[in-house]
GROMACS .gro file of C-alpha atoms in nm:
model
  391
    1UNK     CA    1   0.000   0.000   0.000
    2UNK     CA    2   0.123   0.365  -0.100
    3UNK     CA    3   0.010   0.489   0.236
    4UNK     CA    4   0.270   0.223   0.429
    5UNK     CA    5   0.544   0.384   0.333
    6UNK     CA    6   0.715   0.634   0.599
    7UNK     CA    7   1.022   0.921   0.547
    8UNK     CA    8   1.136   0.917   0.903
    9UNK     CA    9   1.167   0.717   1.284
   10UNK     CA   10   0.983   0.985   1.427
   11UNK     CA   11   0.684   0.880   1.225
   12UNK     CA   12   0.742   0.519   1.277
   13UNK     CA   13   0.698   0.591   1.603
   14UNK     CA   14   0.396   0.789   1.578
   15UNK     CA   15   0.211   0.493   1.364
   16UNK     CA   16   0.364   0.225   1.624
   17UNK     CA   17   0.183   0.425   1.901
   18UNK     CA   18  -0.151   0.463   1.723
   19UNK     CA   19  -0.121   0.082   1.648
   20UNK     CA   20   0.034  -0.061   1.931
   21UNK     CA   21  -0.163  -0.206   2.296
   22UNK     CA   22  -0.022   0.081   2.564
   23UNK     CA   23   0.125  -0.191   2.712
   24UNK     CA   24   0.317  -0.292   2.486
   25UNK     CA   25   0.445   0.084   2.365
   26UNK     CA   26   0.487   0.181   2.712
   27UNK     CA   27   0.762  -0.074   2.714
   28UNK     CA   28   0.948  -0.001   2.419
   29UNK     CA   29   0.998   0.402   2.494
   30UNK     CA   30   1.055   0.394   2.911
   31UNK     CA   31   1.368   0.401   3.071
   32UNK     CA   32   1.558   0.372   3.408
   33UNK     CA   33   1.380   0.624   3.721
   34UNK     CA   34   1.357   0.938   3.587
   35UNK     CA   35   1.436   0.868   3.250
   36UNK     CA   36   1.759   1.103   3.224
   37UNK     CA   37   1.970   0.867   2.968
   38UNK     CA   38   1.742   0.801   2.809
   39UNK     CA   39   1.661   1.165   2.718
   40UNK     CA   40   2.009   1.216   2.698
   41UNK     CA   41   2.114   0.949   2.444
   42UNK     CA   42   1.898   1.161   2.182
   43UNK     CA   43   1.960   1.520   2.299
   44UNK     CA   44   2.370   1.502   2.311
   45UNK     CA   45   2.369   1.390   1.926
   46UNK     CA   46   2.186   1.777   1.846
   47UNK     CA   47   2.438   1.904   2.041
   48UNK     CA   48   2.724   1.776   1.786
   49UNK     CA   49   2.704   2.002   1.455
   50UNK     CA   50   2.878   1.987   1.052
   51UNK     CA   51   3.047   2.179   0.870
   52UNK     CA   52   2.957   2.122   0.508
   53UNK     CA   53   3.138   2.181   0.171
   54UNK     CA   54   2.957   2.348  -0.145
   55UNK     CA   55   3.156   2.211  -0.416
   56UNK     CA   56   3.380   1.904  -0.578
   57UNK     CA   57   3.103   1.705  -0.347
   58UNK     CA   58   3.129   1.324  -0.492
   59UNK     CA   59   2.905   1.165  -0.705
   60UNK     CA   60   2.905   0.824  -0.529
   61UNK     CA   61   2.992   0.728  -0.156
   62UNK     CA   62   3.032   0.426  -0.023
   63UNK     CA   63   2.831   0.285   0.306
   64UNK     CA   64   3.005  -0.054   0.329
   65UNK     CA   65   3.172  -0.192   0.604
   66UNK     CA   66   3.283  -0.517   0.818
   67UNK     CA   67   3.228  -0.556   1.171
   68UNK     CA   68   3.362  -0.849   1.314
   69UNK     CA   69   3.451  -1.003   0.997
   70UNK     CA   70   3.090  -1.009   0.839
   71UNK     CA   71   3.075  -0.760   0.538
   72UNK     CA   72   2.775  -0.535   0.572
   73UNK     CA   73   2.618  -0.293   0.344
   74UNK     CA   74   2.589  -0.043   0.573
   75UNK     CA   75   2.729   0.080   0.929
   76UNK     CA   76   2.414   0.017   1.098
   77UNK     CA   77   2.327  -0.327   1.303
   78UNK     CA   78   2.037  -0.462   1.458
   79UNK     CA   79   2.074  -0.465   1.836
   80UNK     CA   80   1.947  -0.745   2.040
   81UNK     CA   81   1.584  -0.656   2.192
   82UNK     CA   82   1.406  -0.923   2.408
   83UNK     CA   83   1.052  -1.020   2.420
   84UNK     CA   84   0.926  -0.826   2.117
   85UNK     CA   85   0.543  -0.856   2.143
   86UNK     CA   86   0.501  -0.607   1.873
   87UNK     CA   87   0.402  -0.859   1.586
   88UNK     CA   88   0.354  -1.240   1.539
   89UNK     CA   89   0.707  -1.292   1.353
   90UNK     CA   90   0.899  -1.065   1.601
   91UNK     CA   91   1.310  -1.123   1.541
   92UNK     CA   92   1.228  -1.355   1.234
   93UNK     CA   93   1.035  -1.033   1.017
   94UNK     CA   94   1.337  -0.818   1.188
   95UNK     CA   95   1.637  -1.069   1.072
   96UNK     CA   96   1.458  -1.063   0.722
   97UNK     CA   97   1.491  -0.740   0.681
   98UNK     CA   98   1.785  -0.678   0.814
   99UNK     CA   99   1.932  -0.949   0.570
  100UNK     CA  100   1.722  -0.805   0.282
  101UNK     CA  101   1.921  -0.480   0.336
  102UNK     CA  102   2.266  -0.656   0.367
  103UNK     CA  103   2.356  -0.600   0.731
  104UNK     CA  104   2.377  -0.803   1.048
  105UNK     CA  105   2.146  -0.917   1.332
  106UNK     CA  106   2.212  -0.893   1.676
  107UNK     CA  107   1.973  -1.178   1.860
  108UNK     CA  108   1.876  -1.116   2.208
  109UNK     CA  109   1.869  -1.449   2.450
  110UNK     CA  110   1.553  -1.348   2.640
  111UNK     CA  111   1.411  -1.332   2.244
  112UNK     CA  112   1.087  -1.490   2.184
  113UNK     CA  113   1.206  -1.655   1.840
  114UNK     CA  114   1.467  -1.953   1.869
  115UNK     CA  115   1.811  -1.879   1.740
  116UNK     CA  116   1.775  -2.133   1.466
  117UNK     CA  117   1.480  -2.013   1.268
  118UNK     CA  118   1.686  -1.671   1.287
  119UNK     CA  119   1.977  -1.790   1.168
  120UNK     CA  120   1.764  -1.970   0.858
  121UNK     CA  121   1.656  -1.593   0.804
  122UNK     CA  122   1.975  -1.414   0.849
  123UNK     CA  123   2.308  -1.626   0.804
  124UNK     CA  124   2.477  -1.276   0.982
  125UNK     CA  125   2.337  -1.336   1.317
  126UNK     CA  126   2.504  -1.288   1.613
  127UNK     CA  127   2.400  -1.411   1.963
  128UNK     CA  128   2.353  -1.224   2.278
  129UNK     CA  129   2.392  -1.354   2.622
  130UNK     CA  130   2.379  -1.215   2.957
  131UNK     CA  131   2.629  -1.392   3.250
  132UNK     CA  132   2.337  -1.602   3.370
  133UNK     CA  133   2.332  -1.914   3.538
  134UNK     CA  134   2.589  -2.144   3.597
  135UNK     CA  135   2.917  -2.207   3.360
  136UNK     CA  136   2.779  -2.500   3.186
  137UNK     CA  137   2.433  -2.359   3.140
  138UNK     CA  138   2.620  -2.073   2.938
  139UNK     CA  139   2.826  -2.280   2.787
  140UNK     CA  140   2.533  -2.482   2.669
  141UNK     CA  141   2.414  -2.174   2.541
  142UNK     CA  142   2.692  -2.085   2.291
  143UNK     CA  143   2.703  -2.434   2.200
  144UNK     CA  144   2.331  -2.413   2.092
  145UNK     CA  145   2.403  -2.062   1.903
  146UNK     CA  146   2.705  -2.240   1.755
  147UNK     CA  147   2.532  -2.551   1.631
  148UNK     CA  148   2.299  -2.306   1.465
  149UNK     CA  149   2.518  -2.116   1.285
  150UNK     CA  150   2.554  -1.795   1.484
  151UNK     CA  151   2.867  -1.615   1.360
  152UNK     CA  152   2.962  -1.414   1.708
  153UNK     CA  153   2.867  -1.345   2.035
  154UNK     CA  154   2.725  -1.063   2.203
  155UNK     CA  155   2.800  -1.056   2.591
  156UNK     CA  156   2.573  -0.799   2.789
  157UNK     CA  157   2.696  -0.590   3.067
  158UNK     CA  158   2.509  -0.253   3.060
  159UNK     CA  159   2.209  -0.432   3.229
  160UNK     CA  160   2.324  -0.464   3.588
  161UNK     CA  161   2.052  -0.363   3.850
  162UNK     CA  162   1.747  -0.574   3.946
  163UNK     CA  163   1.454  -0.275   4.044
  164UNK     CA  164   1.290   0.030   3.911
  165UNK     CA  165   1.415  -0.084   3.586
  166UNK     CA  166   1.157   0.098   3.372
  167UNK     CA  167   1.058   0.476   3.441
  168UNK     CA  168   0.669   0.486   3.319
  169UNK     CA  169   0.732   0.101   3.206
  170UNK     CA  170   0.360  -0.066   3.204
  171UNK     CA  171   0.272  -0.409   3.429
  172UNK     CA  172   0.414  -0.726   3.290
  173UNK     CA  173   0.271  -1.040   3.414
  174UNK     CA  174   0.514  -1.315   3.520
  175UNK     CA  175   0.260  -1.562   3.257
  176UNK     CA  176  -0.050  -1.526   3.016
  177UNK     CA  177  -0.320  -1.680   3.293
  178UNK     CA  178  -0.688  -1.587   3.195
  179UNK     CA  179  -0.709  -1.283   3.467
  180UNK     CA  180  -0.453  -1.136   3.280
  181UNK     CA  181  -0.566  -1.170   2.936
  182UNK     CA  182  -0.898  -1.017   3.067
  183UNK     CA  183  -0.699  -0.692   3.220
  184UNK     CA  184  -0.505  -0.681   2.885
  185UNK     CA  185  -0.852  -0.741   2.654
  186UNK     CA  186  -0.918  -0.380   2.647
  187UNK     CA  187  -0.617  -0.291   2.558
  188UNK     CA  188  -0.595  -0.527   2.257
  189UNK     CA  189  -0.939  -0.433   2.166
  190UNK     CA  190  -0.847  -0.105   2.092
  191UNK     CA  191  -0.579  -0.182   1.855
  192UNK     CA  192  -0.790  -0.475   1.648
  193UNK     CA  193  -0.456  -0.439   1.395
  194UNK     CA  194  -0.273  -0.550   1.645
  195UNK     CA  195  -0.479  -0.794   1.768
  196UNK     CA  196  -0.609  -0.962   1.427
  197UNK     CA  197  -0.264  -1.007   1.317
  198UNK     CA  198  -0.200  -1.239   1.648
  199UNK     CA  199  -0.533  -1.418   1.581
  200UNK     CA  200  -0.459  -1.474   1.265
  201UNK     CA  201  -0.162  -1.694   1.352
  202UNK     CA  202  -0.393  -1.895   1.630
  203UNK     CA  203  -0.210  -1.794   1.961
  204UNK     CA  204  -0.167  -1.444   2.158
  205UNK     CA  205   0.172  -1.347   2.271
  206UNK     CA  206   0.360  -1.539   2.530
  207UNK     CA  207   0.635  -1.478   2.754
  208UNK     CA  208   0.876  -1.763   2.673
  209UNK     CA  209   1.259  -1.717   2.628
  210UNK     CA  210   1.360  -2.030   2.402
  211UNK     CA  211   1.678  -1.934   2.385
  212UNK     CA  212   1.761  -1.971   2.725
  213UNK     CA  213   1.672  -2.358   2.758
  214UNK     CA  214   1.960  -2.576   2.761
  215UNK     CA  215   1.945  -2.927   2.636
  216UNK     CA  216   1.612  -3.086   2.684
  217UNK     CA  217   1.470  -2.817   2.936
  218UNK     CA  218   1.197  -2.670   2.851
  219UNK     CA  219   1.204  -2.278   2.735
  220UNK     CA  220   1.194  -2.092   3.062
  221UNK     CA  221   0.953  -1.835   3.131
  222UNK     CA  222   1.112  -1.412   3.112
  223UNK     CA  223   1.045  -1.399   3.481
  224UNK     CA  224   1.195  -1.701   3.541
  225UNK     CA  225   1.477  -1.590   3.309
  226UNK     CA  226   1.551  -1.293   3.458
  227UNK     CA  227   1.501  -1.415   3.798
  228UNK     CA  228   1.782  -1.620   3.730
  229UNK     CA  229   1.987  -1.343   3.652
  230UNK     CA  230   1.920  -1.198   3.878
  231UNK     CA  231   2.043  -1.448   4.162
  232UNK     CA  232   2.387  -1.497   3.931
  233UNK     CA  233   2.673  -1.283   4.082
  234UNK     CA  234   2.814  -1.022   3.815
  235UNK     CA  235   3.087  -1.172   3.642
  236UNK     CA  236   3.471  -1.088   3.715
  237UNK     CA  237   3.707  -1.035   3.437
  238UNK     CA  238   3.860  -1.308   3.513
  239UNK     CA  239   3.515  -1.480   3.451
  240UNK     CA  240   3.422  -1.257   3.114
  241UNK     CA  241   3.785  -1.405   3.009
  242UNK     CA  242   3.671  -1.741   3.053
  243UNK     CA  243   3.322  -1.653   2.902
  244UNK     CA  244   3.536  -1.535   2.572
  245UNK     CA  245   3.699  -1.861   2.574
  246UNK     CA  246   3.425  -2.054   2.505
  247UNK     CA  247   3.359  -1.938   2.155
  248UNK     CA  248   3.632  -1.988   1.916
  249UNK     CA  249   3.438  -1.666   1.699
  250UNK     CA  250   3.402  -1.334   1.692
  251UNK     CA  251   3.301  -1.202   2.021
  252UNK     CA  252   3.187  -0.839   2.154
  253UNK     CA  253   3.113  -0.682   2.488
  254UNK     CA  254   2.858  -0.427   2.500
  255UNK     CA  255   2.786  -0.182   2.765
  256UNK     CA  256   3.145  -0.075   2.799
  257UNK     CA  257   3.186   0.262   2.941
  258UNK     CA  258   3.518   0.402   3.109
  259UNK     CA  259   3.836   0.369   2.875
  260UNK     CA  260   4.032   0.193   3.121
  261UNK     CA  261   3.796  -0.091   3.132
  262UNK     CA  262   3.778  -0.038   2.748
  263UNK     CA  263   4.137  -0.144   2.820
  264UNK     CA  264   4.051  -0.424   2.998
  265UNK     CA  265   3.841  -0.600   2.770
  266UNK     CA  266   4.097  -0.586   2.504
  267UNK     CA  267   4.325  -0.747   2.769
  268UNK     CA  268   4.040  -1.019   2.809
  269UNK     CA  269   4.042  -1.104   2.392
  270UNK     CA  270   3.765  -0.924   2.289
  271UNK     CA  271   3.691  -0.885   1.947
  272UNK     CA  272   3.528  -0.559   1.981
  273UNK     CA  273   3.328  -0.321   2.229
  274UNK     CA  274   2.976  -0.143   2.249
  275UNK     CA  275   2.940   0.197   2.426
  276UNK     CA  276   2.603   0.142   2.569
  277UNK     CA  277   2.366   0.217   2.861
  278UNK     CA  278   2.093  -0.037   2.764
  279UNK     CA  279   1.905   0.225   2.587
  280UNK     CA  280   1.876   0.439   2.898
  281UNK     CA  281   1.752   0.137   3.071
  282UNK     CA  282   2.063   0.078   3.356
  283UNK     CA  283   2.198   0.347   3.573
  284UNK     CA  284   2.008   0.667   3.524
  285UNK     CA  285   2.189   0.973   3.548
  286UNK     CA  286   2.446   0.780   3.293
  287UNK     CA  287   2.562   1.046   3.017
  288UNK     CA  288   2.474   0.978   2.642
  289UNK     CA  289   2.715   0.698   2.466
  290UNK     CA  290   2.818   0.946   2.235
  291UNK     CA  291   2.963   1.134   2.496
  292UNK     CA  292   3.147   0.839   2.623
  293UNK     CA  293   3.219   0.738   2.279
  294UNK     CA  294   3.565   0.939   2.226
  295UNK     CA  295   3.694   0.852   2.520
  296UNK     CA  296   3.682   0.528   2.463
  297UNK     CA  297   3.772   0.482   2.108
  298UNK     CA  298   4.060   0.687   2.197
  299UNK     CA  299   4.171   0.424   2.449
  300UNK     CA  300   4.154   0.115   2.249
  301UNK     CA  301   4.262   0.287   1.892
  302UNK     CA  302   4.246   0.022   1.652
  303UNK     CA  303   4.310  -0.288   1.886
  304UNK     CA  304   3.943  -0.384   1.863
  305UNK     CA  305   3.596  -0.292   1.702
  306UNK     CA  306   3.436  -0.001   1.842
  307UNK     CA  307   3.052   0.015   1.809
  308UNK     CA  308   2.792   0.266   1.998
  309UNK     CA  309   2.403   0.223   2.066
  310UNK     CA  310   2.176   0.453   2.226
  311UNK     CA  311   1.971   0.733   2.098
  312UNK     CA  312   2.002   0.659   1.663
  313UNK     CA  313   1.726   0.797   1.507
  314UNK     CA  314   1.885   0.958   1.178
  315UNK     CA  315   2.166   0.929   0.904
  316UNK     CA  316   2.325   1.206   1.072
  317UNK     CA  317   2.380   1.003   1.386
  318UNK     CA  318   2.553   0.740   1.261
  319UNK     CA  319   2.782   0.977   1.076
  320UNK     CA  320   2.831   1.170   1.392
  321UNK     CA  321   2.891   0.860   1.610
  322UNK     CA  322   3.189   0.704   1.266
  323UNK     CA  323   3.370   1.075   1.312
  324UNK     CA  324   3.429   1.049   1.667
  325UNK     CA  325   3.564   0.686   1.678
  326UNK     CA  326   3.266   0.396   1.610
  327UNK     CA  327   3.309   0.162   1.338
  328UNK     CA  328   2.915   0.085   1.345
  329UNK     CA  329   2.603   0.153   1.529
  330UNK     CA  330   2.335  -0.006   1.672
  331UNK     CA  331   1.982   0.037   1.660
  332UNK     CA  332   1.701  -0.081   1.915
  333UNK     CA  333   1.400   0.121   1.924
  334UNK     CA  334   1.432   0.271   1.575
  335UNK     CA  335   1.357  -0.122   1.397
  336UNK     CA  336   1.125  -0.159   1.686
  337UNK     CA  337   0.907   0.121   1.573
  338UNK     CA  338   0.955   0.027   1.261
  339UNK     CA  339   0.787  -0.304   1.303
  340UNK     CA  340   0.506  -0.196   1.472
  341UNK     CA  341   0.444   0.032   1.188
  342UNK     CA  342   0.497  -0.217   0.890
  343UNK     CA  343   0.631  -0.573   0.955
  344UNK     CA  344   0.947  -0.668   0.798
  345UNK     CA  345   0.855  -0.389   0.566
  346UNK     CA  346   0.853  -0.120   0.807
  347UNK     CA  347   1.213  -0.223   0.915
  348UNK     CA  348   1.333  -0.234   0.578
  349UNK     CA  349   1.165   0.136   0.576
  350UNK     CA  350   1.363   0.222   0.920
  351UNK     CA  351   1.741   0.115   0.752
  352UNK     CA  352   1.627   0.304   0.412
  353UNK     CA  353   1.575   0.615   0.622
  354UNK     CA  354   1.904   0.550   0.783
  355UNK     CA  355   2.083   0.481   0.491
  356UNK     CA  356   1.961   0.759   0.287
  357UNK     CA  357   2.060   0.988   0.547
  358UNK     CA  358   2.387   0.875   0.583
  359UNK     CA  359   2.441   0.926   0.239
  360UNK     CA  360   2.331   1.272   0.181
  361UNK     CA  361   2.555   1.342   0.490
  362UNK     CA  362   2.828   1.214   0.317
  363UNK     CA  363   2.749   1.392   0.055
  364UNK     CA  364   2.752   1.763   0.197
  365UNK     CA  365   3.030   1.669   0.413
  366UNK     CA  366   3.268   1.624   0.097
  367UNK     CA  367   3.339   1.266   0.178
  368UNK     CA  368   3.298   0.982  -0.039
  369UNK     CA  369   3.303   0.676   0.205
  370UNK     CA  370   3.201   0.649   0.558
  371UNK     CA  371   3.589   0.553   0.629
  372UNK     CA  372   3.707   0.893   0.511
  373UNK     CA  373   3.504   1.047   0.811
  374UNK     CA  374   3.716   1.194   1.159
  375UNK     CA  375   3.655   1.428   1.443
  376UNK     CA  376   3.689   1.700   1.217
  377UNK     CA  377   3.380   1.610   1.043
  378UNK     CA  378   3.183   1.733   1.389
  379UNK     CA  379   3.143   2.058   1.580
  380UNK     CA  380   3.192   1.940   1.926
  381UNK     CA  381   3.103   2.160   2.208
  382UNK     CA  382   3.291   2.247   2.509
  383UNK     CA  383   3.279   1.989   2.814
  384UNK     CA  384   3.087   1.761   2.556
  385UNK     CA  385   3.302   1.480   2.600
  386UNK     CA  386   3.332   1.190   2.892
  387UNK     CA  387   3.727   1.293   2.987
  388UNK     CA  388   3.958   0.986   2.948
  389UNK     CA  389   4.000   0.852   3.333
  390UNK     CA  390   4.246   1.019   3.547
  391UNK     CA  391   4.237   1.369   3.352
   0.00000   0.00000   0.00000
């Protein structure tokens, strides 16, 4: 349909909140307590400006990339999202799409597809885990990813508190039990979109994790999931070392903040890091990734993969996060949107926007590939930047 069709996130968003159960939109925009990250991942990146040229601008630029040794087609990656109730093929439609537009997946664990029917959608998948459990329940976890095909690992730390996680974040029930389909029926009744596309597949949304079953267990529950987590001590690095041990592949911690532990993953083997703050959903009070983002980039230099999330909703992002130091983004809520408003379709429509606008900021920057770009691409302001620790 002509109408489908969208020209940026922001209206994504608008459609996915017209067509989405509150519920279910309440969870995808709230954040951490007062929700200060989370404002903050957007606002820094207006804060950063350009400079553009007028003339001997080139007539082709190139958007291509590798990031952790699978090519994509351009410098923006799906980030893992858990439980996404927003339609009946959830990662599957999302690993389609992203696949259709020649760039990577980033599965979450606590997803509510199994990593092998994701794989079968999008060979460039990559599986995240969370320190959960005991040793060989992770290990049985990679092993599963492995067997499936999963070309790296993602390992989680910007996640690390166990209350007030979400600032305006609606109830979840712990399971799908009739009282709680009745207080959600309203809800769902409202949005009959919504709604008839779930009916149409014969079952409502449930709160399984099937990634997170080991062996012959069955899938665990989210609650139970997390409430498994959340018993697990936080991992050492002594412990993340051994966690990079067990997979022989590509292998990335995200949530990475202060350059000296930036430092200290590369001592641990790392195969790259991901500035990130969960989306605003850890720590409040954290500062944007892109202010962290120097810093940290800085530290490492080219020993590993740098890569940023939080608070992409434009070409112009990404090319501001590549001149100060990322080699990629990620995006969470931007696809998310993106699939309430249109299926796979309306992700495909999310990384058009993206890449469109990455290219005509290419293009008035003078540049002709997203490698040529550096910190003198942006207009940084004063005190904008995290200071590298102990200055």
């Amino acid at each position: 349909m002509a109408n489908s069709w969208f020209e940026s996130v922001a209206e994504a968003q608008r459609r996915a909140r017209k067509r989405l159960p509150r519920s279910v939109y309440g969870a995808l925009i709230a954040g951490s307590e007062k929700g200060v990250t989370l404002r903050d991942n957007q606002a820094a990146f207006d804060e950063l400006g350009f400079l553009p040229r007028t003339a001997g601008l080139p007539a082709k630029r190139e958007l291509a990339t590798t990031v952790m040794g699978q090519h994509v087609e351009l410098p923006v990656l799906i980030s893992p999202v858990g439980v996404q109730a927003v339609c009946p093929d959830g990662e599957v439609a999302v690993a389609r799409a992203a696949a259709s537009r020649g760039t990577a997946m980033g599965l979450s664990s606590f997803a509510s597809k199994p990593v092998e029917e994701v794989v079968a959608a999008n060979p460039r998948t990559f599986f995240q885990t969370y320190w959960c459990g005991t040793r060989e329940e992770m290990t049985g976890r990679l092993d599963r990813a492995r067997a499936a095909g999963a070309v790296g690992v993602i390992a989680t730390l910007d996640w690390s508190f166990n209350h007030s996680r979400d600032w305006g974040s609606p109830h979840i029930p712990e399971r799908l039990t009739l009282r709680e389909a009745l207080r959600f029926a309203p809800q769902a009744l409202a949005r009959p979109r919504w709604l008839s596309a779930y009916l149409r597949t014969g079952h409502v949304p449930d709160l399984t994790v099937p990634n997170m079953a080991v062996g012959d267990a069955p899938a665990p529950l989210f609650f139970g999931a997390y409430g498994q987590w959340m018993r697990t001590p936080p991992p050492s690095w002594d412990d993340l070392r051994w966690l990079r041990e067990q997979w022989d592949g590509p292998f990335m911690l995200k949530g990475v903040y202060h350059p000296d532990e930036a430092r200290r993953a590369v001592d641990a083997g790392v195969d790259a890091i991901s500035v990130s703050n969960h989306g605003g959903n850890n720590l409040d009070g954290t500062p944007a990734t892109i202010r962290a983002l120097p810093a940290v980039a800085d530290a490492v230099g080219d020993q590993v993969e740098v890569l940023l999330d939080g608070g992409i909703r434009r070409g112009s992002d990404v090319v501001k996060a590549l001149a100060l130091g990322a080699r990629a983004v990620m995006i969470g809520r931007a696809y998310l949107w993106g699939m309430a408003a249109g299926g796979q379709a309306g992700v495909e429509n999310v990384l058009d926007i993206l890449r469109a606008g990455i290219d005509s900021t290419l293009l008035a920057l003078g540049h002709s590939s997203i490698h040529d770009l550096g910190p003198d691409d942006v207009l940084v302001p004063p005190n904008f930047r995290i200071p590298a620790a102990g200055k």
